[in-house]
């Protein structure tokens, strides 16, 4: 399965800040995703770490100077500027930011930036007084005017002992911005509501009825929609997945809680995708105390939960704002027939059927093999893909709608 960053040429500019140590892991992650990373260090950066670390991790030589008499490449700044798809400068000191804002080209990194047509991404990292100084603010505003992406620093305790904005952001946020820069922004300004994961229906304080949904498909949909520019709200059942940067996530446990949250957000949404595996039934009684063996209860009375998607399909009939409504169907038998029935009964535009009996699709695996059915009779069988790639294909269809 190919990575979005495969073969992408990323020039990683590193400037003199104590936060450098964090970027060591970033380079590892980029290389793991098959990006071709070349590191350029400013002279100040080399006072903190030697280039050897980055050379070993990136698998490429590290560039430190514009005028190296032993250098085989006669004009490295032009070659590096030309070949890069993305220039990421992290950490970016106040000094480098000032240089870039004023178009100075006195060191290799700033000369490359000036000579490049690549996308440029900057992570300002410095003491918060320096960050809040009007000169830095103005310089950053200038960089934004040039079309550079400035990733806001995080606030918190810094190496200098002060607290405030100026910390290097965490990798998941920067990683998301990098992926975003290579992704068409065709869901920009769309408000998207996604549900994910299982629901847990309590029996007593220690037990519940649940299902094997891992939430991976719903989370992949949320991550990729956000990457494509959408404003995403994720209503998530109990899962073991890391929170997604830039995605508003509402945690729920039961089908009724999910029902409540989804209805709350429904009116604002342009697109709703229900990837959650909602329990159709819940125990009629939730015991206040743990049920004991000696209670000799041998059967559970179940009552139906609301069918959330069905309700949305009804509500859309009177809604003025246009809506794209997408459902999932987990099937073990008669896939297409069952899918068509659900598409119609739930009044959907699109339905993704997954075969839960196949080992490589369905619950708790990283891949999926789905068939997409559309309201107008369309049918598309997708190959075995990662859940992320599957999500991207679903968005392609939604964008067409
Ligand atoms: N769904 C829902 N609320 C429920 C049950 C299902 O919103 N109480 C949604 C799911 O999120 C999914 C779609 O309906 O998008 C289909 O779910 P699925 O479990 O496949 O179908 P069911 O409606 O439960 O039908 P059946 O039990 O006949 O398979």
CSV table of C-alpha atoms and ligand atoms in Angstrom, one decimal:
chain,number,residue,atom,x,y,z
A,1,UNK,CA,0.0,0.0,0.0
A,2,UNK,CA,1.6,3.2,-1.1
A,3,UNK,CA,2.1,6.2,1.2
A,4,UNK,CA,1.1,9.7,0.2
A,5,UNK,CA,4.6,10.8,0.9
A,6,UNK,CA,6.3,8.1,-1.2
A,7,UNK,CA,9.0,9.7,-3.4
A,8,UNK,CA,8.1,13.2,-2.2
A,9,UNK,CA,11.2,15.3,-1.9
A,10,UNK,CA,11.2,17.1,1.5
A,11,UNK,CA,13.9,19.5,2.3
A,12,UNK,CA,14.1,19.7,6.1
A,13,UNK,CA,15.6,23.0,7.3
A,14,UNK,CA,16.8,22.9,10.9
A,15,UNK,CA,17.8,26.1,12.8
A,16,UNK,CA,19.4,26.7,16.2
A,17,UNK,CA,17.0,25.8,18.9
A,18,UNK,CA,17.0,23.4,21.8
A,19,UNK,CA,13.8,21.9,20.3
A,20,UNK,CA,16.0,20.3,17.6
A,21,UNK,CA,16.0,17.0,19.5
A,22,UNK,CA,12.4,16.4,18.7
A,23,UNK,CA,12.9,16.6,15.0
A,24,UNK,CA,15.1,13.6,15.0
A,25,UNK,CA,11.9,11.4,15.3
A,26,UNK,CA,10.1,13.5,12.7
A,27,UNK,CA,12.8,12.6,10.1
A,28,UNK,CA,12.5,8.9,11.0
A,29,UNK,CA,8.7,9.1,10.5
A,30,UNK,CA,9.1,10.8,7.1
A,31,UNK,CA,11.6,8.3,5.9
A,32,UNK,CA,9.4,5.4,7.1
A,33,UNK,CA,6.7,6.9,4.9
A,34,UNK,CA,9.1,6.7,2.0
A,35,UNK,CA,9.7,10.4,1.7
A,36,UNK,CA,13.1,11.5,0.4
A,37,UNK,CA,14.4,13.8,3.1
A,38,UNK,CA,17.4,16.1,2.8
A,39,UNK,CA,18.5,18.1,5.8
A,40,UNK,CA,19.9,21.6,5.7
A,41,UNK,CA,21.3,22.9,9.0
A,42,UNK,CA,22.1,26.5,9.8
A,43,UNK,CA,25.4,27.2,11.5
A,44,UNK,CA,23.6,27.8,14.8
A,45,UNK,CA,21.8,24.4,14.5
A,46,UNK,CA,25.2,22.6,14.3
A,47,UNK,CA,26.0,23.9,17.7
A,48,UNK,CA,23.2,21.8,19.2
A,49,UNK,CA,23.6,18.5,17.2
A,50,UNK,CA,26.0,17.4,14.6
A,51,UNK,CA,24.8,16.6,11.1
A,52,UNK,CA,25.8,13.0,11.5
A,53,UNK,CA,22.5,12.2,13.4
A,54,UNK,CA,20.4,13.6,10.5
A,55,UNK,CA,22.6,12.0,7.8
A,56,UNK,CA,22.2,8.6,9.4
A,57,UNK,CA,18.5,9.0,9.7
A,58,UNK,CA,17.7,10.5,6.4
A,59,UNK,CA,20.2,8.4,4.4
A,60,UNK,CA,21.4,11.5,2.7
A,61,UNK,CA,24.3,13.9,3.3
A,62,UNK,CA,23.5,16.9,5.4
A,63,UNK,CA,24.1,20.4,3.9
A,64,UNK,CA,25.5,23.0,6.2
A,65,UNK,CA,27.3,25.5,4.0
A,66,UNK,CA,26.9,27.3,0.7
A,67,UNK,CA,30.7,27.6,0.2
A,68,UNK,CA,32.3,24.2,0.8
A,69,UNK,CA,35.4,24.0,-1.4
A,70,UNK,CA,35.3,20.2,-1.3
A,71,UNK,CA,31.7,20.0,-2.4
A,72,UNK,CA,31.0,18.2,-5.6
A,73,UNK,CA,27.8,20.1,-6.1
A,74,UNK,CA,28.8,23.5,-7.3
A,75,UNK,CA,25.6,25.4,-6.6
A,76,UNK,CA,23.9,23.4,-3.9
A,77,UNK,CA,21.3,26.1,-3.0
A,78,UNK,CA,19.9,26.1,-6.5
A,79,UNK,CA,19.8,22.3,-6.9
A,80,UNK,CA,18.2,21.8,-3.5
A,81,UNK,CA,15.7,24.6,-4.2
A,82,UNK,CA,14.7,23.2,-7.6
A,83,UNK,CA,14.2,19.6,-6.5
A,84,UNK,CA,12.2,20.1,-3.3
A,85,UNK,CA,8.5,19.5,-3.3
A,86,UNK,CA,8.2,20.8,0.2
A,87,UNK,CA,10.5,22.8,2.4
A,88,UNK,CA,9.8,22.3,6.1
A,89,UNK,CA,11.7,24.5,8.5
A,90,UNK,CA,11.5,23.2,12.1
A,91,UNK,CA,12.4,24.5,14.5
A,92,UNK,CA,12.4,28.0,12.9
A,93,UNK,CA,14.2,30.6,15.1
A,94,UNK,CA,13.3,34.3,15.2
A,95,UNK,CA,16.6,34.9,13.4
A,96,UNK,CA,15.7,32.6,10.4
A,97,UNK,CA,12.2,33.9,10.3
A,98,UNK,CA,13.5,37.5,10.1
A,99,UNK,CA,16.0,36.5,7.4
A,100,UNK,CA,13.2,34.9,5.3
A,101,UNK,CA,10.8,37.8,5.8
A,102,UNK,CA,13.5,40.2,4.5
A,103,UNK,CA,14.6,38.0,1.6
A,104,UNK,CA,18.1,37.7,2.9
A,105,UNK,CA,20.3,35.0,1.4
A,106,UNK,CA,23.4,35.0,3.5
A,107,UNK,CA,23.2,31.3,4.5
A,108,UNK,CA,22.4,28.2,2.6
A,109,UNK,CA,18.9,27.7,4.1
A,110,UNK,CA,17.6,31.2,3.4
A,111,UNK,CA,19.2,31.2,-0.1
A,112,UNK,CA,17.4,27.9,-0.9
A,113,UNK,CA,14.0,29.3,0.3
A,114,UNK,CA,14.5,32.4,-1.8
A,115,UNK,CA,15.4,30.4,-4.9
A,116,UNK,CA,12.6,27.8,-4.5
A,117,UNK,CA,9.1,27.4,-5.9
A,118,UNK,CA,8.3,24.6,-3.4
A,119,UNK,CA,5.6,24.8,-0.8
A,120,UNK,CA,7.1,26.3,2.4
A,121,UNK,CA,6.1,25.4,5.9
A,122,UNK,CA,7.5,27.0,9.0
A,123,UNK,CA,7.3,26.0,12.7
A,124,UNK,CA,8.3,29.1,14.7
A,125,UNK,CA,10.0,28.0,17.9
A,126,UNK,CA,11.4,30.5,20.5
A,127,UNK,CA,11.0,32.1,23.9
A,128,UNK,CA,7.5,33.6,24.2
A,129,UNK,CA,8.8,37.2,24.6
A,130,UNK,CA,10.6,36.8,21.3
A,131,UNK,CA,7.6,35.2,19.7
A,132,UNK,CA,5.2,38.0,20.9
A,133,UNK,CA,7.6,40.8,19.9
A,134,UNK,CA,6.0,43.0,17.2
A,135,UNK,CA,9.1,42.4,15.0
A,136,UNK,CA,8.5,38.6,15.0
A,137,UNK,CA,4.7,39.0,14.6
A,138,UNK,CA,5.3,41.3,11.6
A,139,UNK,CA,7.8,38.9,10.1
A,140,UNK,CA,5.5,36.0,10.4
A,141,UNK,CA,2.6,38.0,8.9
A,142,UNK,CA,5.0,38.8,5.9
A,143,UNK,CA,5.8,35.1,5.5
A,144,UNK,CA,2.0,34.3,5.4
A,145,UNK,CA,1.7,37.0,2.7
A,146,UNK,CA,4.3,35.2,0.7
A,147,UNK,CA,2.0,32.1,0.8
A,148,UNK,CA,4.1,30.2,3.4
A,149,UNK,CA,2.3,28.0,5.9
A,150,UNK,CA,3.1,29.0,9.4
A,151,UNK,CA,2.2,26.4,12.0
A,152,UNK,CA,1.4,28.1,15.2
A,153,UNK,CA,3.7,27.1,18.2
A,154,UNK,CA,2.2,25.5,21.2
A,155,UNK,CA,2.0,27.1,24.6
A,156,UNK,CA,3.5,25.7,27.7
A,157,UNK,CA,6.7,25.4,29.8
A,158,UNK,CA,9.8,26.1,27.7
A,159,UNK,CA,13.4,25.0,28.1
A,160,UNK,CA,14.2,28.6,29.4
A,161,UNK,CA,11.8,28.1,32.3
A,162,UNK,CA,9.2,30.6,31.0
A,163,UNK,CA,5.7,29.7,30.0
A,164,UNK,CA,3.8,30.8,27.0
A,165,UNK,CA,3.6,30.3,23.2
A,166,UNK,CA,6.8,29.3,21.4
A,167,UNK,CA,7.1,25.5,21.8
A,168,UNK,CA,7.6,23.3,18.8
A,169,UNK,CA,4.2,21.7,17.9
A,170,UNK,CA,3.8,18.0,18.3
A,171,UNK,CA,4.4,15.7,15.3
A,172,UNK,CA,0.8,14.6,14.6
A,173,UNK,CA,-0.2,18.2,13.9
A,174,UNK,CA,2.9,18.9,11.7
A,175,UNK,CA,2.4,15.6,10.0
A,176,UNK,CA,-1.2,16.4,9.2
A,177,UNK,CA,-0.1,19.8,7.7
A,178,UNK,CA,2.5,18.0,5.6
A,179,UNK,CA,-0.1,15.5,4.3
A,180,UNK,CA,-2.6,18.4,3.7
A,181,UNK,CA,0.0,20.2,1.5
A,182,UNK,CA,0.0,17.2,-0.8
A,183,UNK,CA,-3.8,16.8,-0.9
A,184,UNK,CA,-6.4,18.6,-2.9
A,185,UNK,CA,-8.6,20.8,-0.7
A,186,UNK,CA,-11.8,19.7,-2.3
A,187,UNK,CA,-13.8,19.5,1.0
A,188,UNK,CA,-12.8,23.0,2.2
A,189,UNK,CA,-15.5,24.7,4.2
A,190,UNK,CA,-17.7,21.6,4.3
A,191,UNK,CA,-19.0,20.7,7.7
A,192,UNK,CA,-18.8,16.9,8.1
A,193,UNK,CA,-20.2,14.7,10.8
A,194,UNK,CA,-18.7,11.2,11.2
A,195,UNK,CA,-19.5,8.5,13.7
A,196,UNK,CA,-17.0,5.8,14.5
A,197,UNK,CA,-16.4,2.7,16.7
A,198,UNK,CA,-18.8,0.5,18.6
A,199,UNK,CA,-21.3,1.4,21.3
A,200,UNK,CA,-21.2,-0.2,24.7
A,201,UNK,CA,-24.6,-1.0,26.2
A,202,UNK,CA,-24.3,-1.4,30.0
A,203,UNK,CA,-25.6,-4.5,31.8
A,204,UNK,CA,-24.3,-3.5,35.2
A,205,UNK,CA,-21.3,-1.4,36.5
A,206,UNK,CA,-18.8,-3.9,35.1
A,207,UNK,CA,-20.3,-5.5,32.1
A,208,UNK,CA,-21.6,-4.3,28.7
A,209,UNK,CA,-22.8,-5.6,25.4
A,210,UNK,CA,-20.4,-4.5,22.7
A,211,UNK,CA,-19.1,-5.4,19.3
A,212,UNK,CA,-15.7,-5.9,17.5
A,213,UNK,CA,-15.6,-2.5,15.7
A,214,UNK,CA,-12.2,-0.8,16.3
A,215,UNK,CA,-13.2,2.6,14.9
A,216,UNK,CA,-10.4,2.5,12.4
A,217,UNK,CA,-12.6,3.1,9.4
A,218,UNK,CA,-14.4,6.1,10.9
A,219,UNK,CA,-11.1,7.6,12.2
A,220,UNK,CA,-9.6,7.2,8.7
A,221,UNK,CA,-12.6,9.0,7.2
A,222,UNK,CA,-12.2,11.8,9.8
A,223,UNK,CA,-8.5,12.2,9.3
A,224,UNK,CA,-8.7,12.2,5.5
A,225,UNK,CA,-11.7,14.6,5.4
A,226,UNK,CA,-9.8,17.0,7.7
A,227,UNK,CA,-6.8,16.7,5.4
A,228,UNK,CA,-9.0,17.6,2.5
A,229,UNK,CA,-9.9,20.8,4.2
A,230,UNK,CA,-13.2,19.9,5.9
A,231,UNK,CA,-14.4,21.0,9.3
A,232,UNK,CA,-14.9,17.6,10.9
A,233,UNK,CA,-16.9,16.6,14.0
A,234,UNK,CA,-16.3,13.0,15.0
A,235,UNK,CA,-18.8,11.3,17.4
A,236,UNK,CA,-16.8,8.3,18.6
A,237,UNK,CA,-17.7,5.3,20.6
A,238,UNK,CA,-15.2,3.7,23.0
A,239,UNK,CA,-12.0,2.9,20.9
A,240,UNK,CA,-8.3,2.6,21.4
A,241,UNK,CA,-7.2,5.1,18.9
A,242,UNK,CA,-5.1,8.3,19.3
A,243,UNK,CA,-7.1,11.6,19.1
A,244,UNK,CA,-6.9,13.2,15.6
A,245,UNK,CA,-5.4,16.7,15.5
A,246,UNK,CA,-7.7,19.3,14.1
A,247,UNK,CA,-10.8,17.1,14.5
A,248,UNK,CA,-13.5,18.0,17.0
A,249,UNK,CA,-14.1,14.7,18.8
A,250,UNK,CA,-17.1,13.9,21.0
A,251,UNK,CA,-16.7,10.7,23.0
A,252,UNK,CA,-19.8,8.6,23.7
A,253,UNK,CA,-20.4,5.2,25.1
A,254,UNK,CA,-24.0,4.1,24.3
A,255,UNK,CA,-26.2,4.2,21.2
A,256,UNK,CA,-28.5,6.6,23.0
A,257,UNK,CA,-25.6,9.0,23.7
A,258,UNK,CA,-24.5,8.8,20.1
A,259,UNK,CA,-28.1,9.4,19.0
A,260,UNK,CA,-28.2,12.6,21.2
A,261,UNK,CA,-24.9,14.0,19.9
A,262,UNK,CA,-25.6,13.2,16.3
A,263,UNK,CA,-28.9,14.9,16.3
A,264,UNK,CA,-27.3,17.9,18.0
A,265,UNK,CA,-24.8,18.3,15.2
A,266,UNK,CA,-27.0,17.2,12.3
A,267,UNK,CA,-28.5,20.5,11.2
A,268,UNK,CA,-25.1,22.2,10.7
A,269,UNK,CA,-23.6,19.3,8.7
A,270,UNK,CA,-23.3,19.2,4.9
A,271,UNK,CA,-22.2,15.6,4.9
A,272,UNK,CA,-22.9,12.8,7.4
A,273,UNK,CA,-21.1,9.5,7.3
A,274,UNK,CA,-22.2,6.9,9.8
A,275,UNK,CA,-19.4,4.4,10.1
A,276,UNK,CA,-20.2,3.4,13.7
A,277,UNK,CA,-21.3,-0.1,14.5
A,278,UNK,CA,-24.3,0.9,16.6
A,279,UNK,CA,-25.8,-1.8,18.9
A,280,UNK,CA,-29.3,-2.5,17.7
A,281,UNK,CA,-30.4,-3.6,21.2
A,282,UNK,CA,-29.6,-2.8,24.8
A,283,UNK,CA,-30.4,-4.5,28.0
A,284,UNK,CA,-33.8,-3.4,29.2
A,285,UNK,CA,-32.5,-2.9,32.8
A,286,UNK,CA,-29.0,-1.6,33.7
A,287,UNK,CA,-28.3,-3.0,37.2
A,288,UNK,CA,-27.0,-0.4,39.7
A,289,UNK,CA,-24.9,-3.1,41.4
A,290,UNK,CA,-22.7,-5.8,40.0
A,291,UNK,CA,-24.9,-8.8,39.2
A,292,UNK,CA,-23.7,-11.7,41.3
A,293,UNK,CA,-23.5,-15.4,40.4
A,294,UNK,CA,-25.8,-16.1,43.2
A,295,UNK,CA,-28.4,-13.8,41.6
A,296,UNK,CA,-28.8,-16.7,39.2
A,297,UNK,CA,-29.9,-14.5,36.3
A,298,UNK,CA,-29.5,-16.6,33.1
A,299,UNK,CA,-31.1,-14.4,30.5
A,300,UNK,CA,-31.0,-10.7,29.5
A,301,UNK,CA,-34.0,-8.9,28.2
A,302,UNK,CA,-33.1,-6.6,25.3
A,303,UNK,CA,-35.0,-3.6,23.9
A,304,UNK,CA,-34.3,-1.9,20.6
A,305,UNK,CA,-32.0,1.2,20.3
A,306,UNK,CA,-32.9,4.1,18.0
A,307,UNK,CA,-31.8,3.5,14.4
A,308,UNK,CA,-29.9,6.8,14.1
A,309,UNK,CA,-29.2,6.6,10.4
A,310,UNK,CA,-32.8,5.8,9.6
A,311,UNK,CA,-33.9,8.8,11.6
A,312,UNK,CA,-31.5,11.1,9.7
A,313,UNK,CA,-32.9,9.7,6.5
A,314,UNK,CA,-36.3,10.8,7.6
A,315,UNK,CA,-35.2,14.2,9.0
A,316,UNK,CA,-33.6,15.1,5.7
A,317,UNK,CA,-37.0,15.1,4.0
A,318,UNK,CA,-37.9,18.4,5.7
A,319,UNK,CA,-34.4,19.8,5.9
A,320,UNK,CA,-33.7,22.9,3.7
A,321,UNK,CA,-29.9,22.6,3.6
A,322,UNK,CA,-28.6,20.1,1.1
A,323,UNK,CA,-27.2,17.0,2.6
A,324,UNK,CA,-25.1,14.0,1.5
A,325,UNK,CA,-25.9,11.1,3.7
A,326,UNK,CA,-23.7,8.0,3.7
A,327,UNK,CA,-24.1,4.7,5.6
A,328,UNK,CA,-22.0,1.6,6.2
A,329,UNK,CA,-23.4,-1.9,6.1
A,330,UNK,CA,-21.5,-4.8,7.8
A,331,UNK,CA,-22.7,-7.9,6.0
A,332,UNK,CA,-21.9,-11.6,6.2
A,333,UNK,CA,-24.4,-12.8,3.6
A,334,UNK,CA,-26.4,-11.4,0.6
A,335,UNK,CA,-24.2,-8.3,0.6
A,336,UNK,CA,-25.6,-6.5,-2.4
A,337,UNK,CA,-29.2,-7.3,-1.8
A,338,UNK,CA,-29.0,-6.2,1.8
A,339,UNK,CA,-27.0,-3.1,0.8
A,340,UNK,CA,-29.6,-2.0,-1.7
A,341,UNK,CA,-32.4,-2.5,0.9
A,342,UNK,CA,-30.6,-0.4,3.5
A,343,UNK,CA,-29.7,2.3,1.0
A,344,UNK,CA,-33.4,2.7,0.2
A,345,UNK,CA,-34.9,2.1,3.6
A,346,UNK,CA,-32.5,4.6,5.3
A,347,UNK,CA,-32.9,7.2,2.4
A,348,UNK,CA,-29.1,7.4,1.7
A,349,UNK,CA,-27.1,8.8,-1.1
A,350,UNK,CA,-24.3,6.3,-0.7
A,351,UNK,CA,-23.7,3.1,1.2
A,352,UNK,CA,-20.4,1.3,1.8
A,353,UNK,CA,-20.8,-2.5,2.2
A,354,UNK,CA,-18.0,-4.4,3.9
A,355,UNK,CA,-17.7,-8.1,4.0
A,356,UNK,CA,-17.1,-8.9,7.7
A,357,UNK,CA,-16.4,-12.5,7.0
A,358,UNK,CA,-13.2,-11.8,5.0
A,359,UNK,CA,-10.0,-11.8,7.0
A,360,UNK,CA,-8.5,-8.7,5.4
A,361,UNK,CA,-11.6,-6.5,5.7
A,362,UNK,CA,-14.1,-5.5,8.3
A,363,UNK,CA,-13.4,-5.4,12.0
A,364,UNK,CA,-10.1,-4.5,13.7
A,365,UNK,CA,-7.8,-4.8,10.6
A,366,UNK,CA,-6.0,-2.0,8.8
A,367,UNK,CA,-7.3,-2.9,5.4
A,368,UNK,CA,-10.8,-2.9,3.9
A,369,UNK,CA,-12.5,-4.2,0.7
A,370,UNK,CA,-15.8,-2.4,0.2
A,371,UNK,CA,-18.5,-2.0,-2.4
A,372,UNK,CA,-20.0,1.4,-2.9
A,373,UNK,CA,-23.7,1.6,-3.8
A,374,UNK,CA,-25.2,4.9,-4.8
A,375,UNK,CA,-28.8,6.1,-4.9
A,376,UNK,CA,-28.8,6.3,-8.7
A,377,UNK,CA,-28.0,2.6,-9.0
A,378,UNK,CA,-24.2,3.0,-9.3
A,379,UNK,CA,-22.0,0.2,-8.0
A,380,UNK,CA,-18.3,0.3,-7.5
A,381,UNK,CA,-16.3,-2.5,-6.1
A,382,UNK,CA,-13.1,-1.2,-4.5
A,383,UNK,CA,-10.0,-3.4,-4.3
A,384,UNK,CA,-8.3,-4.3,-1.1
A,385,UNK,CA,-6.9,-1.0,0.2
A,386,UNK,CA,-5.7,0.4,3.5
A,387,UNK,CA,-8.6,2.0,5.5
A,388,UNK,CA,-7.1,5.4,4.7
A,389,UNK,CA,-7.1,4.7,1.0
A,390,UNK,CA,-10.6,3.4,1.2
A,391,UNK,CA,-11.6,6.6,3.0
A,392,UNK,CA,-10.0,8.7,0.2
A,393,UNK,CA,-12.0,6.7,-2.4
A,394,UNK,CA,-15.3,7.3,-0.4
A,395,UNK,CA,-14.5,11.0,-0.3
A,396,UNK,CA,-13.9,11.0,-4.1
A,397,UNK,CA,-17.4,9.7,-4.5
A,398,UNK,CA,-18.9,12.2,-2.0
A,399,UNK,CA,-17.2,15.1,-3.8
A,400,UNK,CA,-18.8,13.9,-7.1
A,401,UNK,CA,-22.2,13.9,-5.4
B,1,LIG,N1,-27.1,2.4,12.3
B,1,LIG,C1,-27.5,3.4,13.1
B,1,LIG,N2,-28.2,3.1,14.2
B,1,LIG,C2,-28.5,1.8,14.5
B,1,LIG,C3,-28.0,0.8,13.7
B,1,LIG,C4,-27.3,1.1,12.6
B,1,LIG,O1,-27.3,4.5,12.8
B,1,LIG,N3,-29.2,1.6,15.6
B,1,LIG,C5,-26.3,2.7,11.1
B,1,LIG,C6,-24.9,2.2,11.1
B,1,LIG,O2,-24.0,3.3,11.6
B,1,LIG,C7,-24.6,2.0,9.6
B,1,LIG,C8,-26.0,1.6,9.0
B,1,LIG,O3,-26.9,2.0,10.0
B,1,LIG,O4,-24.2,3.2,8.9
B,1,LIG,C9,-26.2,0.1,8.8
B,1,LIG,O5,-25.8,-0.6,10.0
B,1,LIG,P1,-25.9,-2.2,10.0
B,1,LIG,O6,-25.6,-2.6,11.4
B,1,LIG,O7,-25.2,-2.8,8.8
B,1,LIG,O8,-27.5,-2.4,9.7
B,1,LIG,P2,-28.8,-2.4,10.6
B,1,LIG,O9,-29.6,-1.2,10.3
B,1,LIG,O10,-28.5,-2.7,12.0
B,1,LIG,O11,-29.6,-3.7,9.9
B,1,LIG,P3,-29.4,-5.3,10.1
B,1,LIG,O12,-29.4,-5.5,11.5
B,1,LIG,O13,-30.6,-5.8,9.4
B,1,LIG,O14,-28.1,-5.7,9.4
